[in-house]
Short mmCIF file of C-alpha atoms and ligand atoms in Angstrom, two decimals:
data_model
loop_
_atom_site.label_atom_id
_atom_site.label_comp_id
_atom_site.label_asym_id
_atom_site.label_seq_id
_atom_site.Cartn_x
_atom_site.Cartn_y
_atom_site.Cartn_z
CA UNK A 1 -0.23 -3.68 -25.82
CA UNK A 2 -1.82 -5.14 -28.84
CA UNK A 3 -1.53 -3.09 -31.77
CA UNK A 4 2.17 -1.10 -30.69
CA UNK A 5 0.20 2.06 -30.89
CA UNK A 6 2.43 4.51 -28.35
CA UNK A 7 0.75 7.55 -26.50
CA UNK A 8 2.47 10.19 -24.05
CA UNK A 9 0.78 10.40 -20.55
CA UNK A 10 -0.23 14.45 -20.88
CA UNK A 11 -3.53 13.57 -21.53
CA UNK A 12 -5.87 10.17 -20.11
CA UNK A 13 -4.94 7.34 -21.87
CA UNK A 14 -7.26 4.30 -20.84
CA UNK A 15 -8.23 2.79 -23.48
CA UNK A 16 -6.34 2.71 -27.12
CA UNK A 17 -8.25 4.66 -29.90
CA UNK A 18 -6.77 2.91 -32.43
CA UNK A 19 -7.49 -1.07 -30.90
CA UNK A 20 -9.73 -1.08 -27.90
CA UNK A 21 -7.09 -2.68 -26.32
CA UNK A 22 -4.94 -1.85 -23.08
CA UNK A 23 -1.86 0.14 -22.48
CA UNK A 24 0.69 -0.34 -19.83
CA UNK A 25 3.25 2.01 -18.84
CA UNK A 26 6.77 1.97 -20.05
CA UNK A 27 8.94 3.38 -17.12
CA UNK A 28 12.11 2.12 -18.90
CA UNK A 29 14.01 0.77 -15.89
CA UNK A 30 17.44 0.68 -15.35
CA UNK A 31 19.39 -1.20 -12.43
CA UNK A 32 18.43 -0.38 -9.34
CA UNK A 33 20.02 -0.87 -5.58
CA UNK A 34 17.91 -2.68 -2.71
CA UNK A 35 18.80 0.65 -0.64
CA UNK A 36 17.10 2.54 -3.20
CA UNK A 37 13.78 2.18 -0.46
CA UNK A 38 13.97 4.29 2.10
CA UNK A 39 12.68 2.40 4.77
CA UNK A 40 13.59 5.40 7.32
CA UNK A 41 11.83 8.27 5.01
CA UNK A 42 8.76 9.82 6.90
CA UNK A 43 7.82 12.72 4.83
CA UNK A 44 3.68 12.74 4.61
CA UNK A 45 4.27 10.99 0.65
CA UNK A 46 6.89 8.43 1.69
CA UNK A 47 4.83 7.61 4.65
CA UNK A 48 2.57 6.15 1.59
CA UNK A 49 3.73 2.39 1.08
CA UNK A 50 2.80 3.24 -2.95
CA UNK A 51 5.38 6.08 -2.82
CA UNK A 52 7.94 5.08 -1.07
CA UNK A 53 8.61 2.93 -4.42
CA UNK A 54 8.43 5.90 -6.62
CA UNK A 55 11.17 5.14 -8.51
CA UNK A 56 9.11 1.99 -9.66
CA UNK A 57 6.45 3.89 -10.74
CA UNK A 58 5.18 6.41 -13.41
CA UNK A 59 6.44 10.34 -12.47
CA UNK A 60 4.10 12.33 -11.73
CA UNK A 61 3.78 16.32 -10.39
CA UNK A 62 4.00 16.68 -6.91
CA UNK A 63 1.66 18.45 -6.58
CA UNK A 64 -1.20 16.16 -8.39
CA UNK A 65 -0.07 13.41 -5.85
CA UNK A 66 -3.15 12.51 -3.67
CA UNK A 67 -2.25 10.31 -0.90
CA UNK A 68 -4.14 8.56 1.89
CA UNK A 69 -1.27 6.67 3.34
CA UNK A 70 -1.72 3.27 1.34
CA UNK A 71 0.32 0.32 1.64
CA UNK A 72 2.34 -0.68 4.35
CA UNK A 73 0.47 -3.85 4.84
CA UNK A 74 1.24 -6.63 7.37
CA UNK A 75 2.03 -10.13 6.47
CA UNK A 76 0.24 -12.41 9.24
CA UNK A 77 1.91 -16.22 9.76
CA UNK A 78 0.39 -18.72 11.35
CA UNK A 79 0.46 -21.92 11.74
CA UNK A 80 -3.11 -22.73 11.97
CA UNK A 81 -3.52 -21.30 8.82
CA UNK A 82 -0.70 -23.28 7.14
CA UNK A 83 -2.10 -26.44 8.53
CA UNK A 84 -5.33 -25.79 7.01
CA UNK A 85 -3.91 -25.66 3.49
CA UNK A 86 -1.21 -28.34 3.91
CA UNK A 87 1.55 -26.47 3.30
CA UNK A 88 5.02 -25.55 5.44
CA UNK A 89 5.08 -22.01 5.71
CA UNK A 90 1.99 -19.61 4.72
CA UNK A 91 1.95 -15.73 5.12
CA UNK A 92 -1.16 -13.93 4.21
CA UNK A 93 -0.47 -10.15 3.04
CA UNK A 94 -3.41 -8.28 4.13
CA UNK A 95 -4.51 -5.21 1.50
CA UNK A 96 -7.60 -5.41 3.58
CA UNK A 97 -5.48 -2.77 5.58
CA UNK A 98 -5.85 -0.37 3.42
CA UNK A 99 -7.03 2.94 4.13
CA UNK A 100 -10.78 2.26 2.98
CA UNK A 101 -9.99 -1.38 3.33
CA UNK A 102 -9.17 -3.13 0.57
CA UNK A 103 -6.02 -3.12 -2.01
CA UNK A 104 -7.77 -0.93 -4.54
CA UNK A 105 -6.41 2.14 -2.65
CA UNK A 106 -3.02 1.01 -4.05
CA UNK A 107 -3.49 1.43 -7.99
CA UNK A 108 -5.84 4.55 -6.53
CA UNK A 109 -3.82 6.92 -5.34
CA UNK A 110 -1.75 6.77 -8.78
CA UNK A 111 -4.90 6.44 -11.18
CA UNK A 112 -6.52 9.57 -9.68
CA UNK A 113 -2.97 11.46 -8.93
CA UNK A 114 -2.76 10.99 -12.55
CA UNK A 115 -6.05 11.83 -13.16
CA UNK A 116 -5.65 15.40 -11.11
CA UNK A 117 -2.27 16.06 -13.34
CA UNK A 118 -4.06 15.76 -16.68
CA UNK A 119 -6.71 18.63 -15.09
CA UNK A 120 -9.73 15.54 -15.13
CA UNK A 121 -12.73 16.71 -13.48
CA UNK A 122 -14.91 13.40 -13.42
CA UNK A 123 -13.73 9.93 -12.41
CA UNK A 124 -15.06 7.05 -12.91
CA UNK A 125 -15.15 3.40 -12.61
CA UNK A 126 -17.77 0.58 -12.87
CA UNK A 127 -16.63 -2.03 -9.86
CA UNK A 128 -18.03 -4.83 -7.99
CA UNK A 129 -17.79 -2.63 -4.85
CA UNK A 130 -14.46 -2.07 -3.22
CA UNK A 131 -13.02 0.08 -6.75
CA UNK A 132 -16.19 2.34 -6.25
CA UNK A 133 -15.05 2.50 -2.39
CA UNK A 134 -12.10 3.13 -2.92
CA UNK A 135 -12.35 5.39 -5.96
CA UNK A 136 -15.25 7.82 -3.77
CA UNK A 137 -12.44 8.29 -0.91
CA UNK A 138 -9.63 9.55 -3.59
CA UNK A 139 -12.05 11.60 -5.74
CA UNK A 140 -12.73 13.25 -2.66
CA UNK A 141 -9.50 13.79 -0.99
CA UNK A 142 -8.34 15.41 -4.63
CA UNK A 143 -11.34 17.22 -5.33
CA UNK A 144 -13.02 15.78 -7.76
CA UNK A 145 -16.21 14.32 -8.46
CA UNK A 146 -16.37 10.44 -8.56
CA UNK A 147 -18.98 8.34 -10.48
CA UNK A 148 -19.43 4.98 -10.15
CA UNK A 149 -21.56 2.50 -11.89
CA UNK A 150 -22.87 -0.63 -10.06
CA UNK A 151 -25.20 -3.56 -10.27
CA UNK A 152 -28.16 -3.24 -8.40
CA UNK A 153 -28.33 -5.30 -5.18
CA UNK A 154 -25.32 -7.11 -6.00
CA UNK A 155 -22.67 -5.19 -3.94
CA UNK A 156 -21.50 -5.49 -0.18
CA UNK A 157 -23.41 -3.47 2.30
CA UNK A 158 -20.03 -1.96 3.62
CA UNK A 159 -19.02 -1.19 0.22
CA UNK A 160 -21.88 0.83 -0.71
CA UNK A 161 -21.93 2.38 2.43
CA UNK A 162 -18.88 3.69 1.88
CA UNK A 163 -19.16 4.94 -1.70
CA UNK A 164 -22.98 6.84 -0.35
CA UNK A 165 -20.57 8.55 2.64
CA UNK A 166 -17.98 9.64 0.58
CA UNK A 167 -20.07 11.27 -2.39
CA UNK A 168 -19.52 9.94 -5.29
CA UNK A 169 -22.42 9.83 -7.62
CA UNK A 170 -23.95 6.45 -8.08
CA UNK A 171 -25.56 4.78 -10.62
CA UNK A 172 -26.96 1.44 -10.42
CA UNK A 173 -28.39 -0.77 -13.26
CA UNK A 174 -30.05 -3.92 -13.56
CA UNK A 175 -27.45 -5.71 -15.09
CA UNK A 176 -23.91 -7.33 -14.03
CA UNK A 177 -20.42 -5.50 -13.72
CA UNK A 178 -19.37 -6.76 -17.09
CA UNK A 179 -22.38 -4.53 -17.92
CA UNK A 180 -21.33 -1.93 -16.27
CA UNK A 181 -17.72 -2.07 -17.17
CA UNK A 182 -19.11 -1.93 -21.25
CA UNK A 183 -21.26 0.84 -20.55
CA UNK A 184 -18.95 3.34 -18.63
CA UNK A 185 -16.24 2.70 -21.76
CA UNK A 186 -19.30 4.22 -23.89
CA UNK A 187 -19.46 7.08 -21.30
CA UNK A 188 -15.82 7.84 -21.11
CA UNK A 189 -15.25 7.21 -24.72
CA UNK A 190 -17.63 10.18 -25.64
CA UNK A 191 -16.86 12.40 -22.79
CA UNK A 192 -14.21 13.77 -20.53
CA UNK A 193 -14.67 11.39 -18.11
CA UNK A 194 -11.48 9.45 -16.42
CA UNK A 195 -11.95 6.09 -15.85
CA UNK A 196 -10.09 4.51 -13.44
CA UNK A 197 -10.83 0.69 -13.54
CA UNK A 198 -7.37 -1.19 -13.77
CA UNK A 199 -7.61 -1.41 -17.55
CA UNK A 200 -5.92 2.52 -16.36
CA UNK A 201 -2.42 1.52 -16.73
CA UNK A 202 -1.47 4.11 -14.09
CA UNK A 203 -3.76 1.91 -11.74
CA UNK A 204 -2.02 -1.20 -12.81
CA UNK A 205 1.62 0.68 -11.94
CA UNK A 206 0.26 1.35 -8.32
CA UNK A 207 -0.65 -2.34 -7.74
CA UNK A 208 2.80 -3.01 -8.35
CA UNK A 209 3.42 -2.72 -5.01
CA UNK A 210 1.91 -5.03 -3.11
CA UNK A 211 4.47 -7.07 -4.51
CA UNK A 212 7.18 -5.22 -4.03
CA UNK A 213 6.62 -4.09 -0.45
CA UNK A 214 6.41 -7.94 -0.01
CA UNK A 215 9.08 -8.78 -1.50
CA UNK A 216 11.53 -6.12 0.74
CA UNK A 217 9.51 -7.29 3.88
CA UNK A 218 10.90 -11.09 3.01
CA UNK A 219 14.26 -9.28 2.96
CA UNK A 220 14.04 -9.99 -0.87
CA UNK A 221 13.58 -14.16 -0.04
CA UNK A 222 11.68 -14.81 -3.13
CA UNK A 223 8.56 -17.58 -2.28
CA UNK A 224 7.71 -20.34 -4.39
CA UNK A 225 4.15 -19.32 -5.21
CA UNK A 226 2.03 -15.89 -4.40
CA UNK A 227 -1.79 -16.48 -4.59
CA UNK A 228 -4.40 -14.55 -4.62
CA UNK A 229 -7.83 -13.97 -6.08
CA UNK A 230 -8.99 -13.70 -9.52
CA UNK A 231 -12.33 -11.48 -10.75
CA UNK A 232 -11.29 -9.04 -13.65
CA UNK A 233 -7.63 -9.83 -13.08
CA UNK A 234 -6.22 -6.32 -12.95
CA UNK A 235 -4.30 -7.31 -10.12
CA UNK A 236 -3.07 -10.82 -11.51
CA UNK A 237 -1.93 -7.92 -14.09
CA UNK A 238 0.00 -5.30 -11.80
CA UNK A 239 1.91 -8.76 -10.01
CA UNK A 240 2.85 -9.89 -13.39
CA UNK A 241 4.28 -6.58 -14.44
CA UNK A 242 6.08 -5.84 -10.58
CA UNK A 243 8.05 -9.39 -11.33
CA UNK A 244 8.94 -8.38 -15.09
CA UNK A 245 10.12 -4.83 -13.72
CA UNK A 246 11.92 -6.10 -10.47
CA UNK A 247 13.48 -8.16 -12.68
CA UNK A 248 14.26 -5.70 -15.01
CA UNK A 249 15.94 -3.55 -11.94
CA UNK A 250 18.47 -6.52 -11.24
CA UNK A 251 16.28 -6.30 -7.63
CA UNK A 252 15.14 -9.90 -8.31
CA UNK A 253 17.21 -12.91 -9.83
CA UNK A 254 14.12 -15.48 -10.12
CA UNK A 255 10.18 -15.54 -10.07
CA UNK A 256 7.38 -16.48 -7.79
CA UNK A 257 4.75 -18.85 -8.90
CA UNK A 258 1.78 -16.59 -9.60
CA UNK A 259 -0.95 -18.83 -8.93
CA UNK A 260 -4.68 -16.73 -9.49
CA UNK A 261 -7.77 -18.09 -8.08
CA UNK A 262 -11.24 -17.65 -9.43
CA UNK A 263 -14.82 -18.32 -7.90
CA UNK A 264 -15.96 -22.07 -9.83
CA UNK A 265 -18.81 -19.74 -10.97
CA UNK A 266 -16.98 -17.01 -12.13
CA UNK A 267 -14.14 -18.97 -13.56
CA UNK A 268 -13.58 -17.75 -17.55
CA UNK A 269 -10.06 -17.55 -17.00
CA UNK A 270 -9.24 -20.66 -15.30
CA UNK A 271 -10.92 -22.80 -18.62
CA UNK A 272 -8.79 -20.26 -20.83
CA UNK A 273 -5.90 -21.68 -18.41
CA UNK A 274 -6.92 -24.88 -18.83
CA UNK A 275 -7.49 -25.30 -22.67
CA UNK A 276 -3.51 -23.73 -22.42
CA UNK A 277 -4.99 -20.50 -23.45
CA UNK A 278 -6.26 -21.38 -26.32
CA UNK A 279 -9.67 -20.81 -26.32
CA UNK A 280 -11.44 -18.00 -24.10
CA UNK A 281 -15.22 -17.58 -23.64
CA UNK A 282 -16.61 -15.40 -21.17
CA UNK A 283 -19.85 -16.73 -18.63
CA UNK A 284 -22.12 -15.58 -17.12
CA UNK A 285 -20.74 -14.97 -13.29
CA UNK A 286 -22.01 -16.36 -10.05
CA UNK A 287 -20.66 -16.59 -6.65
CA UNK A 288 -21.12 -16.09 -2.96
CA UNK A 289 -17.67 -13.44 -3.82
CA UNK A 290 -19.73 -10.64 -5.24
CA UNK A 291 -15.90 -9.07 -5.56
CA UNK A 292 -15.08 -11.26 -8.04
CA UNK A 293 -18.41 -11.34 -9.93
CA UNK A 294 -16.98 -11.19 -13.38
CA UNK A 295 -17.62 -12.77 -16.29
CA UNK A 296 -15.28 -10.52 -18.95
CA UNK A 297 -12.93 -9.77 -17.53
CA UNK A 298 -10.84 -6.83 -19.20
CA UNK A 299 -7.34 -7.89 -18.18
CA UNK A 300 -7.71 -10.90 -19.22
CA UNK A 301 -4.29 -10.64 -21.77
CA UNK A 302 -1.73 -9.08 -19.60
CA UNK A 303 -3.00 -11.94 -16.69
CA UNK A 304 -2.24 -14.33 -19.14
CA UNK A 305 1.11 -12.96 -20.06
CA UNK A 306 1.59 -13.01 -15.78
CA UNK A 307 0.72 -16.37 -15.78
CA UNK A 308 3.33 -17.36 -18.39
CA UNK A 309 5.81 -15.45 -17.32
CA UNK A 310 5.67 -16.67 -13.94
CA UNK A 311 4.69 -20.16 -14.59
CA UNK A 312 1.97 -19.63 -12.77
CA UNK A 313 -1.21 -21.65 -12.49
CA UNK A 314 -4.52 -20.69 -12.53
CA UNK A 315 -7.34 -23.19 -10.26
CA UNK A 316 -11.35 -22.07 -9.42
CA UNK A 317 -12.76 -23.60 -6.00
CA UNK A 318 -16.49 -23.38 -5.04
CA UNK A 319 -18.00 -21.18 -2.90
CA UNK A 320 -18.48 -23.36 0.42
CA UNK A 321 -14.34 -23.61 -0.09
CA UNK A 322 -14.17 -20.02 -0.12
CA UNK A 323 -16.84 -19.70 2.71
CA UNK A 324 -14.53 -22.64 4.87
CA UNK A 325 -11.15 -21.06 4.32
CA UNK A 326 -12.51 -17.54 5.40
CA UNK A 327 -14.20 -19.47 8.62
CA UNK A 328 -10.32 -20.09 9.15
CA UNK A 329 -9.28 -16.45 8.50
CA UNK A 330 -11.56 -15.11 10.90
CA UNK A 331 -11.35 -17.39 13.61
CA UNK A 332 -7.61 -17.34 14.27
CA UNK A 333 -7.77 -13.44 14.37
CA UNK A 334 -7.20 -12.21 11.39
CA UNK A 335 -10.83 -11.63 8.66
CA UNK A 336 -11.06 -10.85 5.67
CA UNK A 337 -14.07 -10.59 3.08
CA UNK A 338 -15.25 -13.87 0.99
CA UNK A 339 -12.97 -13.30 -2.31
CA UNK A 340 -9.95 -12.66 -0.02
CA UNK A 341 -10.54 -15.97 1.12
CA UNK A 342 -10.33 -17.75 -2.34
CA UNK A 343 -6.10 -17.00 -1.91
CA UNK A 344 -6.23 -19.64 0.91
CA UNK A 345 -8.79 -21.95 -0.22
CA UNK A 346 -6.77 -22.37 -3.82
CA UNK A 347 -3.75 -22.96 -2.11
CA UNK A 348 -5.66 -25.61 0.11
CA UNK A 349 -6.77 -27.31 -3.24
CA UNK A 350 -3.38 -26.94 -4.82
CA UNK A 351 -1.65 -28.41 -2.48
CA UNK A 352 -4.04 -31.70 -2.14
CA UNK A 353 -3.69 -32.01 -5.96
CA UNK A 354 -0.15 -32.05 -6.34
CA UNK A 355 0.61 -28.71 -7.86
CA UNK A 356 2.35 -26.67 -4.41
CA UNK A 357 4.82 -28.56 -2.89
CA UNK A 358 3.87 -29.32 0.92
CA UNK A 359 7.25 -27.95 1.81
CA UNK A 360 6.81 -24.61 -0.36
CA UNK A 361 6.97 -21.30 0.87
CA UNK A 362 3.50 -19.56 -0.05
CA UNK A 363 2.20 -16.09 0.30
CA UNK A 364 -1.49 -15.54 -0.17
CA UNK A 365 -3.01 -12.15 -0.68
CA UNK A 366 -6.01 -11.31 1.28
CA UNK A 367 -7.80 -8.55 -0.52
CA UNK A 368 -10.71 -6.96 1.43
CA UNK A 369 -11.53 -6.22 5.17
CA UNK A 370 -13.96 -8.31 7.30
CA UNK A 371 -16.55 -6.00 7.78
CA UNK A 372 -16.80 -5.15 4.21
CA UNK A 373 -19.50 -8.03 3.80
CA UNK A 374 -20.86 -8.58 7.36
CA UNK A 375 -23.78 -10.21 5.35
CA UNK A 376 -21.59 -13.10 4.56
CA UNK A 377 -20.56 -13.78 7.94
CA UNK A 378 -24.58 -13.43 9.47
CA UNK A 379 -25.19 -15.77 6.82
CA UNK A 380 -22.69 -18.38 7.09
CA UNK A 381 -22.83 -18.32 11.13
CA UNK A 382 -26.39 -17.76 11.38
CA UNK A 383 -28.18 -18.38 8.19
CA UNK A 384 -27.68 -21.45 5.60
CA UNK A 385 -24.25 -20.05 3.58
CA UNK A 386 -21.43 -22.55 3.11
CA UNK A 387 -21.52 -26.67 2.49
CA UNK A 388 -22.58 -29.64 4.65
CA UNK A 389 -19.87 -29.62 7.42
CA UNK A 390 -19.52 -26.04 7.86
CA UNK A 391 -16.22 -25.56 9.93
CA UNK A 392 -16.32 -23.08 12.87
CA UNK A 393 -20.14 -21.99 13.39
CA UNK A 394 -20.42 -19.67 16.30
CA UNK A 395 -23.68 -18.95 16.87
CA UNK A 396 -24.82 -16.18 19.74
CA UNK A 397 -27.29 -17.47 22.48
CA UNK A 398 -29.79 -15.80 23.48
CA UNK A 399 -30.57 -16.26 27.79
CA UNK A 400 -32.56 -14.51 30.82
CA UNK A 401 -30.67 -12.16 32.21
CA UNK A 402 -30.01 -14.19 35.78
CA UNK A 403 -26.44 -15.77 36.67
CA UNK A 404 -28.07 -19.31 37.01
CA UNK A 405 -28.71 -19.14 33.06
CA UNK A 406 -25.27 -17.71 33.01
CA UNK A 407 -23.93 -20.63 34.53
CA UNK A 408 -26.07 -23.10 32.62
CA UNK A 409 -24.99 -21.56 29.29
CA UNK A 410 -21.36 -21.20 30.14
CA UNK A 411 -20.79 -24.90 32.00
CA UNK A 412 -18.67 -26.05 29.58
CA UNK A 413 -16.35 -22.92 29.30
CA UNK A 414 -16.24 -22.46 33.15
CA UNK A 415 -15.58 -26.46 34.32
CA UNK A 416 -12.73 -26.43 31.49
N1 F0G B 501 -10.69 -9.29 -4.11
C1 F0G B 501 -11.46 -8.25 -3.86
C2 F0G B 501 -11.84 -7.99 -2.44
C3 F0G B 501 -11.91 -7.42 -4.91
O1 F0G B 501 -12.69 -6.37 -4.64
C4 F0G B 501 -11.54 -7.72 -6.24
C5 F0G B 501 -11.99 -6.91 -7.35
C6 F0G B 501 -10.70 -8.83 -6.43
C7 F0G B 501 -10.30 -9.59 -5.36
C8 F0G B 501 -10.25 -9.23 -7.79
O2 F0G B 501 -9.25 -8.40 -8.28
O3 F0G B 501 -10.38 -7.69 -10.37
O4 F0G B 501 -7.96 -7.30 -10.00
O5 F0G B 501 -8.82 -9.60 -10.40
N2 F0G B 501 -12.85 -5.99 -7.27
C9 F0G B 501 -13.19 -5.06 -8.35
C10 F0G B 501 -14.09 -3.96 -7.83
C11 F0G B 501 -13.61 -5.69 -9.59
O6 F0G B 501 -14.85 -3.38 -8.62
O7 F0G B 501 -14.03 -3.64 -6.66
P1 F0G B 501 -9.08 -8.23 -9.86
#
């Protein structure tokens, strides 16, 4: 994307040889039809809500296609949720629904279907948690070995949990995911090693379709402004590239507002945004979102060509915002991990200063499941997490075991 070197996809092309820079797959679309998405298909591929938008995305062998049933995500409305961020209507799309919870199993299945069909033995990714998660489930269901590199102590108990049960190799360091990121590109540079991180174009293709899919479940309504959250922007990436290509198709006449929100402490590419991309200087990352721990981040370009294209915005709230807007998540039903929860809390903050119109039609991405950081919830219910007037604390009491101290505890629900 930088230097106009080309490459064929026979062999693994991460990373340019000639640049360092990033590639991104040409699928050179032609028109397409609405009706060109099967919504009735049910064969075990189309079941996949990647798949079913094949014709969107890079062709592969059949038989290198590994699948887990992706996709298909719900989006959840309600009005409590709308009310919190001051704005008419609000849909969150939930990727924490997912089949190992969170939307990383989207650009998956095609980075390591890609991965089988150029005979790779070994992939890899450095992550913040829910990549390596996500990347241990596919390496296994394809047969291959995953490796992941991680920063010590600094990823989600769920996470981890799931990366140790599913086998991949893992290899922490005492040092941050930028870190990591830098050191697997030494790896993979020297050996056959895939890397899968969403500077993979194939990954970035597979993302694609969280925008799509919500697109044809809005029966092609196009909102004002999709949000969602920010860390090493491969995703602010894929939804950049799924408007330019739905547009390409004739499937879309006009663009959502991409609007990407970043942790206040982990915010590199909201001061890029706001010197009008001008000047760009990465920090050193910290917030309560260990998902979006990232102080590099490696998309950073192609986000900022999403952002232009889409007129999009880019805003960082803190972490007791984050931390308050999840406390909403959760408690009308629906959870979701702390980064997830930046989607809403940006919108919140958007809203108050001016830049979403109250009467705008917003979609807000959740990424991750609930239970992927249980720590975060013990901590914000139970423990000190989150600001001064922490909204909807529900703390477990602890009683004898007699129905008088039953009753005593439970007056107030009981009488009402
Ligand atoms: N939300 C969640 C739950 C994530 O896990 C991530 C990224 C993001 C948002 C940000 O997406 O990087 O495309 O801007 N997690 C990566 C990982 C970095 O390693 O799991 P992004």
């Amino acid at each position: 994307m930088d230097c106009g070197a080309t490459a064929t996809a026979e062999t693994a092309v991460s990373i340019c040889p000639i640049c360092g820079g990033l590639y991104e797959v040409d699928l050179e679309l032609g028109p397409l039809d609405r009706g060109v998405f099967d919504r009735n298909a049910t064969g075990d591929k189309f079941f996949s809500g990647v798949w079913r938008y094949q014709v969107m995305l890079p062709r592969l062998p059949e038989d290198a296609i590994v699948s887990r049933a992706e996709g298909r995500t719900p989006i959840y409305w309600d009005e409590r949720i709308a009310a919190y961020a001051g704005v008419r209507l609000l849909g969150l799309k939930h990727e924490g629904q997912n089949p190992t919870a969170s939307f990383k199993d989207r650009g998956m299945t095609v980075g390591v279907s890609h991965a089988r069909a150029v005979g790779a033995k070994i992939v890899a990714c450095a992550s913040t948690g829910n990549t390596s998660a996500s990347l241990a489930s596919y390496a296994a269901a394809g047969g291959m070995q995953g490796l992941v590199i991680i920063p010590e102590g600094k990823i989600a108990g769920g996470k981890l949990a799931q990366t140790i049960a599913m086998g991949a190799r893992i290899v922490q360091i005492d040092g941050d995911f930028d870190i990591a990121l830098a050191l697997l590109r030494q790896l993979t540079d020297k050996y056959p090693v895939y890397l899968v991180n969403s500077v993979n174009p194939f990954r970035i293709e597979g993302q694609k379709t969280i925008v799509i899919e919500m697109l044809e479940q809005l029966g092609w309504e196009i909102p004002d402004v999709i949000a969602l959250p920010g860390g090493n922007l491969g995703n602010t990436a894929a939804f950049g590239k799924a408007l330019a290509d739905l547009h390409a198709t004739g499937l879309i006449d006009r663009l959502p507002r991409l609007m990407t929100i970043q942790a206040e402490g982990a915010a590199p590419f909201a001061d890029y945004f706001d010197s009008g991309f001008d000047r760009y200087e990465a920090v050193k990352a910290e917030t309560i979102a260990t998902a979006i721990k990232i102080g590099d981040p490696a998309s950073m370009q192609r986000a900022r060509r999403a952002i232009q294209l889409s007129d999009g915005h880019v805003a960082r709230v803190s972490d007791d915002e984050i931390l308050a807007a999840k406390s909403w998540i959760d408690r009308v039903g629906i959870g979701c991990e702390p980064a997830s929860a930046a989607s809403l809390a940006g919108v919140k903050k958007l809203v108050a200063a001016g830049e979403i119109d109250p009467e705008a039609k917003v979609v807000g991405v959740l990424t991750g499941q609930l239970l992927k950081d249980a720590d975060a919830v013990i901590g914000y219910h139970l423990g000190a997490l989150g600001g001064p007037d922490r909204p909807n604390i529900n703390r477990p009491v602890t009683i004898e075991p007699t129905l008088a101290a039953l009753e005593r505890t439970l007056a107030d629900a009981l009488s009402g």
